[in-house]
Amino acid sequence: MSRLDDFQPSAIRHLHDLAQALRAREPNRRLIPLHFGESDLGTPPFIVEAGCQALRNGAVFYEDNGGRQDLKAALVEHYAERHGVRIESDQIVLSCGGVQAILLSMLGLVNPGDDVLVITPAWPNLVEAARLAGGTLHEVALRYDEGDDRFELDMDRLADTLARTQHPRLVVVNTPSNPTGWVASDQAKNNLVALCRQHGVHLLMDEMYDRILFDGHVHRTVLARDQDMSDVTVINGFSKAYCMTGWRLGYLVTAPERAVQLARMQEFVTSHAPSMAQVAAITALHEGEAFIRESLERYTSARDLAVRRLKQIAGAVVPTPRGAFYLFFRLPGSSDSIAFCRQLLEDSGVVLAPGAAFGRGGEGWVRLCFATQLEQLDEALERVADFVAGRSNDRS
Ligand code: PLP
């Protein structure tokens, strides 16, 4: 089978395409799209202005494969100030979004036939990038404890899966998590690093949502653990914290010798991350704290509204997310999540992401991105509640 034949369309994209088709068919119908993972805020003006200024000042040429030195220096400073962690410039590779940092890392770390363990439900790229690199995938499902209202990483389950694989190479973890909102405790992260070391496997840690945390939860980067980066790679970027999705700017942090090779590899993919986005990102790091605080207040109100409204639906299971900007929940009738989302779209015009998109552990659940205006969210939640009530009336 060729690599092309092996590709499955993302179930989130499938819903998006259906929504587009519905829009074309019924142009006057008001759809409420909550399926994609981005805030509706848009990049704050001071960063936009920095990008425009960068263009006017000539940030229009090729750059180093691994990124601009001034942005790397700003990131080193940022990690020292915000996380109390010392990283070096030569550990950083800037890339076209976290998406590319993930793919580069996978291509660099995974050889065909290597076993890759992914903690699921997981954002689909983490799985598909491993597959592109030729890895053999193993899902390790998070455990949801309804009593505690939280997702937890089951270390025994992870250890068992590691012990059963022939060529374990990589464990992939995303926390704060898209889609579940799971935030791993420090203890869980320590255990994770220790377990990976014990088995001689690399840890790929996606910390893309590290600035979006609720209720005083703290996420300490795994980089804070120790200086040894030989078996850890961290993914992060500017899309979520600074609402810069379209600028395509992310990065990875890893051991210097690996960073050199991954930057070289980038030459053959996109050469480097966009120049003007890199310059604007320096301003984001220097001046972005107030924006992050304000957007967090907005996300908190949206999260609280969505949790409260969904919990009013009889039979709903609605874990409260501790981080990121998604709700991952179960509703009566959502056991086939794709069918449920399709029908919801047809009947109510609300677009959600089916849990099946996030791995086997996600089937039966649906994801909603709440980084949107409260009025729009409120209306969407009302429509969802009516939809579920309508279906249960039909059945009775
Ligand atoms: N990691 C996670 C968990 C994400 O959800 C996303 C985007 O949705 C990314 C990485 C990549 O973001 P970007 O490529 O926009 O930097």
Coordinates of C-alpha atoms in Angstrom, one line a residue, residues 14-23 25-26 29-33 35 338-352 383 387:
H14 CA -15.2 15.9 7.5
L15 CA -17.6 17.8 9.7
H16 CA -16.2 21.1 8.4
D17 CA -16.8 20.0 4.8
L18 CA -20.4 19.0 5.6
A19 CA -20.9 22.4 7.2
Q20 CA -19.6 24.1 4.0
A21 CA -21.9 22.0 1.9
L22 CA -24.8 23.0 4.1
R23 CA -23.9 26.6 3.9
R25 CA -27.2 24.7 0.1
E26 CA -28.9 27.0 2.6
R29 CA -29.0 29.4 7.7
R30 CA -26.9 30.6 10.6
L31 CA -24.4 28.0 11.5
I32 CA -22.4 28.1 14.7
P33 CA -18.9 26.6 14.1
H35 CA -15.3 22.4 15.8
I338 CA -19.7 11.1 13.8
A339 CA -23.4 10.3 13.3
F340 CA -24.3 12.5 16.2
C341 CA -22.3 15.5 15.0
R342 CA -23.7 15.1 11.5
Q343 CA -27.3 15.1 12.7
L344 CA -26.6 18.0 15.1
L345 CA -25.3 20.0 12.2
E346 CA -28.3 19.1 10.0
D347 CA -30.9 19.8 12.6
S348 CA -29.3 22.6 14.7
G349 CA -26.6 24.2 12.6
V350 CA -24.0 23.7 15.4
V351 CA -20.7 22.3 14.3
L352 CA -18.9 20.1 16.9
R383 CA -29.5 24.5 20.3
F387 CA -31.5 18.9 19.8

